[in-house]
XYZ file of C-alpha atoms in Angstrom:
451
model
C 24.033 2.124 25.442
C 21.529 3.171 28.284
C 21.233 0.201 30.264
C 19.789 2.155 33.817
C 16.373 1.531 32.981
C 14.203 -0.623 34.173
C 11.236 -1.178 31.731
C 7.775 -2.532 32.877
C 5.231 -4.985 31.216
C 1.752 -3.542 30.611
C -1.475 -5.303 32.007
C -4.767 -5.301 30.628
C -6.904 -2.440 31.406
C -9.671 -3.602 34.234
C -12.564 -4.842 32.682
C -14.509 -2.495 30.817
C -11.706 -0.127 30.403
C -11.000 1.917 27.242
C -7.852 0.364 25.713
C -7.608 0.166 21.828
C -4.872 -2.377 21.637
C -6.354 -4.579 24.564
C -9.674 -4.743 22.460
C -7.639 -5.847 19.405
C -5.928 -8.625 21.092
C -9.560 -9.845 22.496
C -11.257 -9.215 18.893
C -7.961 -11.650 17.323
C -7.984 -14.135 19.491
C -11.118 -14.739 19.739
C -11.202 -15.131 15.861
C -8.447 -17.353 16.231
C -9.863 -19.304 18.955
C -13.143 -19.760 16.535
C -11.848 -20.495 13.404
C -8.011 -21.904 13.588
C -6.340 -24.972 14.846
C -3.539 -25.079 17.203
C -1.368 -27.496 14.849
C -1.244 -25.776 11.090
C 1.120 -28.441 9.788
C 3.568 -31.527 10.853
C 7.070 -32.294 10.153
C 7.764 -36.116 10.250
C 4.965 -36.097 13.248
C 6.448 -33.038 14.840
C 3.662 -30.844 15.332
C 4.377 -27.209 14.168
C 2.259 -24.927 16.671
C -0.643 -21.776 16.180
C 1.345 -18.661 18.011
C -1.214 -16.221 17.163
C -2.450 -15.858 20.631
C 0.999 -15.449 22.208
C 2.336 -13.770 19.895
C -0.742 -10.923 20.277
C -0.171 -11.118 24.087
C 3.025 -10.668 24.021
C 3.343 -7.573 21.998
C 0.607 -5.761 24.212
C 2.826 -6.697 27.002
C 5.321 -4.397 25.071
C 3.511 -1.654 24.446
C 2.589 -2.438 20.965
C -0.359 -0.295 19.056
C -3.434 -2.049 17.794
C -2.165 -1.699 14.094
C 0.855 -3.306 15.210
C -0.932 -6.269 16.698
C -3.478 -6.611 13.991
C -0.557 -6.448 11.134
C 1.728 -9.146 13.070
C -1.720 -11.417 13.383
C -2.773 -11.340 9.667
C 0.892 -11.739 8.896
C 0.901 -15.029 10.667
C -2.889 -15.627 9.595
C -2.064 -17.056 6.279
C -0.669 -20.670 7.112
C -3.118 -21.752 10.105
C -5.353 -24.467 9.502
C -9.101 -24.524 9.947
C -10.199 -26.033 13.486
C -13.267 -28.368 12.043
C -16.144 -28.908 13.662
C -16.265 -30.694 17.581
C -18.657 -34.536 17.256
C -20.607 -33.775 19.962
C -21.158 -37.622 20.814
C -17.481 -37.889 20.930
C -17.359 -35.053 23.548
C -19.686 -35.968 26.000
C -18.153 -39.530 25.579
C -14.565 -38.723 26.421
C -16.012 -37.833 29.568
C -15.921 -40.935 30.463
C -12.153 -41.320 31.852
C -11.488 -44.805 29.988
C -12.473 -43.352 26.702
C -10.821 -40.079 27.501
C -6.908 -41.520 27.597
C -7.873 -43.475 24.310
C -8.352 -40.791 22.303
C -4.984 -39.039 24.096
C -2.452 -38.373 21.611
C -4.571 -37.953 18.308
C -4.298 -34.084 17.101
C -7.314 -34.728 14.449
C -9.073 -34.827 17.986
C -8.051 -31.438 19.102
C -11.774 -29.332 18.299
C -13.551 -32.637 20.488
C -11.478 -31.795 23.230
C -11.603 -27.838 23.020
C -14.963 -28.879 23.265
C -15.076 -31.031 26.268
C -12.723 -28.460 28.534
C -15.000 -25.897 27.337
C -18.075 -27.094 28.859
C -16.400 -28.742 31.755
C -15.754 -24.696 32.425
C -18.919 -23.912 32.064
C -20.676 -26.165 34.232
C -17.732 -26.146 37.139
C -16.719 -22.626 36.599
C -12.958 -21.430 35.326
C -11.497 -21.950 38.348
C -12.776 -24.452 39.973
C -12.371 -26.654 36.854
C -8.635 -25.453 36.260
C -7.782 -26.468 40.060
C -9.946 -29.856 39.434
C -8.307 -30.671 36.158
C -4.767 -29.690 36.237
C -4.028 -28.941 39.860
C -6.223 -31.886 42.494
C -3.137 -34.719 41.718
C -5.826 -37.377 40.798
C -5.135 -39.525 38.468
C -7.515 -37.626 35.544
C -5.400 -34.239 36.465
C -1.865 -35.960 36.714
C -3.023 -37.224 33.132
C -3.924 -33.574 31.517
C -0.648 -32.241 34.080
C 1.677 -34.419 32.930
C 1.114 -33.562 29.063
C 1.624 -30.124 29.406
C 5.095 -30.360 28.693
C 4.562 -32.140 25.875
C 5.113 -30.341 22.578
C 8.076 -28.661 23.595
C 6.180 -27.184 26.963
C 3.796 -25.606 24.152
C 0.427 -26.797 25.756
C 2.153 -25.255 29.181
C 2.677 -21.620 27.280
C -0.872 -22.074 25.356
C -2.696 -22.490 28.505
C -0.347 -20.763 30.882
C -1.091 -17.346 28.695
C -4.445 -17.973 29.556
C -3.705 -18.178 33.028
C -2.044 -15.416 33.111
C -4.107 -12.895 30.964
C -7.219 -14.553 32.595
C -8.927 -15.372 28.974
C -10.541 -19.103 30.085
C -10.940 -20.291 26.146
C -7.083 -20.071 25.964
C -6.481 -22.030 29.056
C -8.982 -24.571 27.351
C -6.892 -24.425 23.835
C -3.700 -25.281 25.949
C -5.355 -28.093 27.750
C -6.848 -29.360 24.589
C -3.517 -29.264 22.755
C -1.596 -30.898 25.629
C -4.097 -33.865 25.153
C -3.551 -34.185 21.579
C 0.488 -33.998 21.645
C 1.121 -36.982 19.624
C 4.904 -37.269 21.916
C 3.742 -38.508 25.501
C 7.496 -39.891 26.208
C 8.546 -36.938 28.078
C 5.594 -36.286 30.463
C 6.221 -40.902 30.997
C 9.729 -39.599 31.715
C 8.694 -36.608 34.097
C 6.170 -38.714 36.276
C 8.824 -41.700 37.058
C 11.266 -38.309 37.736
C 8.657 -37.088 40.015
C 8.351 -40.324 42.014
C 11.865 -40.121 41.810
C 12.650 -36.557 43.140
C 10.427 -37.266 46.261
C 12.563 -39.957 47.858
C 16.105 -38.079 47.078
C 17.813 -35.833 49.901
C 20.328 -34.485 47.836
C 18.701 -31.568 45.954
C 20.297 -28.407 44.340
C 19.702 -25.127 43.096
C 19.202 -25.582 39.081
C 21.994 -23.935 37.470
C 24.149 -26.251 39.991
C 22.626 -29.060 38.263
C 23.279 -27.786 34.846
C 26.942 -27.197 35.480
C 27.037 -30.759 36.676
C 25.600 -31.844 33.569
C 28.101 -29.793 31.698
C 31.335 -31.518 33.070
C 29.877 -34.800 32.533
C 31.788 -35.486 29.095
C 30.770 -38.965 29.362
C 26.990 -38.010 29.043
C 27.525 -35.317 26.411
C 29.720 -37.537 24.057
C 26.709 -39.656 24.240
C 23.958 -37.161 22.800
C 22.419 -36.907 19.415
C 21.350 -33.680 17.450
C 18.340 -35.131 15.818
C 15.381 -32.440 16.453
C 12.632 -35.063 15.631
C 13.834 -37.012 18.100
C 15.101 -34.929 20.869
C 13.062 -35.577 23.960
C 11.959 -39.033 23.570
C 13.031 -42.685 23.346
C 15.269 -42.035 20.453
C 16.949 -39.135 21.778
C 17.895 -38.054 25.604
C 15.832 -40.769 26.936
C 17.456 -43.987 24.577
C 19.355 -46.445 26.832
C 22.558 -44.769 26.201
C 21.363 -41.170 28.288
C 17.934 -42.035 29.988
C 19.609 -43.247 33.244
C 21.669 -40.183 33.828
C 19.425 -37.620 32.221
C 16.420 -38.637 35.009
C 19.177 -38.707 37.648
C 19.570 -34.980 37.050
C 16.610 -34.061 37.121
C 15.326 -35.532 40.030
C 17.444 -33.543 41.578
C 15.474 -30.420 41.559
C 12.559 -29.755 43.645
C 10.848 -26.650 44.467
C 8.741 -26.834 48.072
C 5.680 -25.359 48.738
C 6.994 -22.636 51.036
C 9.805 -21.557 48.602
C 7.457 -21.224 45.331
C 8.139 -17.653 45.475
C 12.236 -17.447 45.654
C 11.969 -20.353 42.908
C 9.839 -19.332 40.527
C 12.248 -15.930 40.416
C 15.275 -18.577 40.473
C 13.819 -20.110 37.055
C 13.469 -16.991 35.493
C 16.751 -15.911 36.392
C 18.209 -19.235 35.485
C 16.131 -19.870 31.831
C 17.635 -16.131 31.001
C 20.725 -17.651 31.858
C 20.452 -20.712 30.012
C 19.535 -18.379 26.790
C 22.173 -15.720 27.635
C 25.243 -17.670 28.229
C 24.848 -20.272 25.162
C 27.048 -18.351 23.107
C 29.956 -19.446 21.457
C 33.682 -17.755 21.713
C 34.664 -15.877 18.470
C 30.930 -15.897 17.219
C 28.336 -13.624 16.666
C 25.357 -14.317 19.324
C 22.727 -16.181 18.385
C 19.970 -17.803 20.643
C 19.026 -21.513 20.379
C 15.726 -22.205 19.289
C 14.697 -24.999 21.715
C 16.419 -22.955 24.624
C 14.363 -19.953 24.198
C 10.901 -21.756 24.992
C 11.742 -22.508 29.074
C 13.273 -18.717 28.674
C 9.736 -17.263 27.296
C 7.664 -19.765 29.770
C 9.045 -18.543 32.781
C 7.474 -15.257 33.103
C 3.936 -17.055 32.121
C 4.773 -20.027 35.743
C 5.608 -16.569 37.794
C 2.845 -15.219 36.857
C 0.667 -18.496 37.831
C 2.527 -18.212 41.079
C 0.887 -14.845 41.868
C -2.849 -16.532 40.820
C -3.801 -16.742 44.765
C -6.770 -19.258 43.549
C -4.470 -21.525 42.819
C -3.105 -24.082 45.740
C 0.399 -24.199 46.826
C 0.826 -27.949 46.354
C -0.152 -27.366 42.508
C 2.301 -24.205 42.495
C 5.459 -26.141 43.648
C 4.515 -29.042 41.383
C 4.498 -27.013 38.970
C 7.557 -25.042 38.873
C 9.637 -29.051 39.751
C 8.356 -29.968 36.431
C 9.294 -26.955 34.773
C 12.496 -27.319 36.038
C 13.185 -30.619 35.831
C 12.018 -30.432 31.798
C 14.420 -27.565 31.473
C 17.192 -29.555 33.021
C 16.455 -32.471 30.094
C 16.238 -30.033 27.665
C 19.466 -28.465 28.063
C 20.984 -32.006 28.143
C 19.504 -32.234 25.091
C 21.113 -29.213 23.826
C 24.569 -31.211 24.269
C 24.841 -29.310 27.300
C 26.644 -25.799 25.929
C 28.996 -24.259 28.184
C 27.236 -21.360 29.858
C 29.277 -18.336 29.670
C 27.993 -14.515 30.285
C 31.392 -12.866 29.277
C 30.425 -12.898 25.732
C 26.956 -11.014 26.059
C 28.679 -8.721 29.257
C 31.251 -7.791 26.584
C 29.441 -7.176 23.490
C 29.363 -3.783 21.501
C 25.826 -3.508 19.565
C 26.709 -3.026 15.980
C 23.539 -2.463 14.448
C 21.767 0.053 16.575
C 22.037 2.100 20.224
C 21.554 -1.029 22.449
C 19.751 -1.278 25.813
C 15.844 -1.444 26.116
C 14.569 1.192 24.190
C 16.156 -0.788 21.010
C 15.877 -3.958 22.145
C 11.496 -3.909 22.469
C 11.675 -1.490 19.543
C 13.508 -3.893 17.469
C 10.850 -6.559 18.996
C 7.820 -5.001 18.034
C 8.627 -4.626 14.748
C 10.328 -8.070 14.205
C 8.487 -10.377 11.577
C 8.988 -13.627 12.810
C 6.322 -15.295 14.417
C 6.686 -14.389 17.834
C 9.991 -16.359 19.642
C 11.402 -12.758 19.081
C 9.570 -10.640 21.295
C 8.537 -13.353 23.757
C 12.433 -13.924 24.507
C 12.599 -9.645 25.424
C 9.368 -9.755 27.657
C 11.227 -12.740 29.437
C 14.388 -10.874 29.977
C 12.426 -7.811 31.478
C 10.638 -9.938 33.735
C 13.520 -12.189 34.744
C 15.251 -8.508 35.492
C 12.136 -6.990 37.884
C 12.093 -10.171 39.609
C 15.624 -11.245 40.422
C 16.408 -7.349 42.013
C 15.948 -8.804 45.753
C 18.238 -12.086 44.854
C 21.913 -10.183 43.509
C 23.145 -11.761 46.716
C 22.675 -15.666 45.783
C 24.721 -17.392 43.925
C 22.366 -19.249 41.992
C 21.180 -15.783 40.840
C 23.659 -15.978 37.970
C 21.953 -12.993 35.639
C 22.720 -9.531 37.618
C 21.730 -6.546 37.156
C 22.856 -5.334 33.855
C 23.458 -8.517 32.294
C 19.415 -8.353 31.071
C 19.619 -5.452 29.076
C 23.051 -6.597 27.472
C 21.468 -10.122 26.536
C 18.850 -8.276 24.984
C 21.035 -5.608 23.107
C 23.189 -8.846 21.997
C 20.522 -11.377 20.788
C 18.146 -8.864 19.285
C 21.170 -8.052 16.577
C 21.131 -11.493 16.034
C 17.813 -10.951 14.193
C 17.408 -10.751 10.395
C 16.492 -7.303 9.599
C 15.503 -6.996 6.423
C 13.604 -10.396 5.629
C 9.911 -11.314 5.488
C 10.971 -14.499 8.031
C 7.435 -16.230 8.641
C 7.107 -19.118 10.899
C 10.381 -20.888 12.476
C 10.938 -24.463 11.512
C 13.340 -26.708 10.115
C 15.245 -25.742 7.386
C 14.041 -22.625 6.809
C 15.678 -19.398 6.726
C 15.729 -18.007 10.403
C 17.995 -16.460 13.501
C 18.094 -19.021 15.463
C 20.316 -21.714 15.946
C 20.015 -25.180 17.688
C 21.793 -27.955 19.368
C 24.133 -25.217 21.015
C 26.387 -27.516 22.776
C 27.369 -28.951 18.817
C 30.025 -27.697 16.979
C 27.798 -27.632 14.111
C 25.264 -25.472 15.453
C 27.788 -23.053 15.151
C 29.682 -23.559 11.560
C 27.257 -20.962 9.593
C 27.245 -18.783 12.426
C 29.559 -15.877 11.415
C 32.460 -14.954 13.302
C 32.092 -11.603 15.636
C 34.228 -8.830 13.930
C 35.470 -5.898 15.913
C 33.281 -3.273 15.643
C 35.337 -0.942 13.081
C 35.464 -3.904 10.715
C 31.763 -3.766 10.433
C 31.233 -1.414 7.727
């Protein structure tokens, strides 16, 4: 297993460059942006989310062909749902702040406010609006802010892609879909966390605060497994956990001089999260809800680097990203994080390392979770080389490749896997910290008992 290299993402080419697979991500995602929606079904109101545009992204970010991209898209074209047609007096009226928060939380509203973010870009300009909207702390922003973390951080990736890849009409789709979450609990939880985190002295490095929460068996003998109702008043935030799950998270905090070190600290910790959520005597397997603050962190570092963007809004930023992975891993039942099993796994099912590992990616049929989770590792890799001396760097060196070798055989081979969702067949697991999660899991066989 060659695990000495160090693989590197690939950027767009500068504009009006000859690139065959950049032009097919533009020509797709603009046809998605046109004609589908960003919900294409609901599960006992939990919104099931378009990833057409990160999935595209994400695979150019590989190294992926343009038949490659265009065959993942139309594989994943099938189930989206039409986007319907914007009321154009009902976007120029939810300009109008008071009407705008009434029509919050309704996803039949999501074209009218594609709509409105669309021409608030074009008569501020991209920037200007984004740093009005999301990043000025007035109370319209803190609004839009706040639900970006709603969906499970969804509208966050939607628009953050955008951000990154500097494609405005996906930054709108994110913002649009953050305002049409129909699960506002969390961002009400984040803001009082917020107030919260500002007044506290005590601090600490993230994957301190996780271990805290992990040897707090009075907390975790507390938590439900309920996925509809995970982060909201009937799951970590009930009366039973809400006191001690906001506790913990106000205790992270990212300042605006250290947005840099921290925004490398999340990536290195979210990998860590991912990596060491294995289970003793098991084959690996990574859990489903985990992987989304693993896949988002290379989309905040890269906001970092936007120098248009204000520190203030940086470091606010990255706190709520933290903080939300902090709850989410609670909500997990906080699994014991362990490295030993990924440091000490033999690949079974091919060479191992990054060759295989983005091979394997690129040509996995889910609907994207697969390939973001390897562009995160890489990134988390590149960007924690300067931080092997801390000791909230927890991922070193090596340990990136091996987690991808490890959770890339979790994949099914073989099947025709479409979207992820409950009760369907898939490689994920979740609830990690549960038993349960783990009972269908096979056990890890030596490697001559494979055959």
């Amino acid at each position: 297993m060659t695990l000495t290299l160090q693989p590197r993402l690939r950027s767009p080419p500068p504009p009006n460059g000859a690139d065959a697979a950049w032009n097919m991500v533009n020509q797709l995602l603009v046809l998605n942006h046109e004609k589908h929606h960003v919900y294409f079904h609901s599960v006992r109101e939990v919104l099931m989310h378009n990833h057409l545009a990160h999935h595209a992204l994400t695979l150019f970010s590989l190294g992926a062909n343009a038949e490659n991209i265009r065959s993942h898209f139309e594989n994943h074209a099938t189930y989206q749902k039409d986007k319907g047609t914007a009321d154009v007096f009902l976007v120029y009226t939810i300009s109008d702040f008071t009407t705008f928060k009434r029509h919050l939380g309704d996803p039949n509203q999501y074209h009218n406010f594609l709509e409105f973010f669309r021409l608030q870009f074009k008569n501020h300009g991209y920037k200007p609006a984004v740093n009005k909207l999301v990043f000025s702390g007035d109370d319209w922003s803190t609004e839009i802010f706040s639900r970006l973390v709603t969906g499970f951080i969804h509208p966050l990736i939607q628009a953050g892609f955008g951000l990154e890849f500097d494609l405005p009409f996906l930054v709108c789709e994110g913002l649009a879909m953050g305002c049409t979450q129909n699960d506002p609990d969390v961002a009400l939880a984040l803001l009082e966390v917020e107030e919260c985190a500002s007044r506290r002295p005590d601090h600490l490095s993230l994957v301190d605060i996780l271990d805290l929460c992990a040897a707090n068996k009075k907390l975790i003998d507390c938590l439900g497994n309920d996925p509809f109702h995970l982060m909201d008043y009937q799951g970590i935030l009930s009366d039973s956990t809400r006191e001690q799950v906001l506790d913990y998270a106000s205790r992270y905090l990212v300042l605006e001089h250290e947005v840099e070190m921290r925004s490398a600290e999340l990536c290195n910790a979210t990998a860590y999260i991912l990596a060491g959520a294995q289970r003793r005597g098991k084959e690996p397997r990574a859990d489903f809800f985990l992987l989304h603050p693993t896949n988002c962190s290379v989309i905040m570092d890269s906001i970092v680097k936007k120098d248009w963007i204000g520190r203030p809004g940086k470091a606010r930023l990255l706190s709520w990203f933290g903080r939300y992975t902090i709850m989410l891993y609670i909500g997990m039942g906080c699994p014991q994080l362990d490295l030993t099993h990924i440091r000490n796994y033999t690949p079974r099912k091919g060479p191992g390392g990054w060759i295989d590992a983005i091979e394997r990616s690129l040509n996995y049929r889910d609907d994207g979770h697969g390939c973001k989770i390897i562009r995160a590792l890489i990134h988390a890799q590149n960007v924690s080389c300067g931080f092997d001396d801390r000791p909230d760097f927890r991922m070193k060196k090596d340990d990136f490749a091996k987690a991808a070798t490890a959770l890339v055989e979790s994949w099914l081979p073989n099947d025709q896997v479409q979207r992820a969702g409950h009760n369907t067949t898939e490689a994920w697991i979740r609830f990690a910290g549960f038993d349960q999660a783990w009972d269908a899991v096979p056990d890890l066989l030596p490697v001559q008992e494979q055959n």
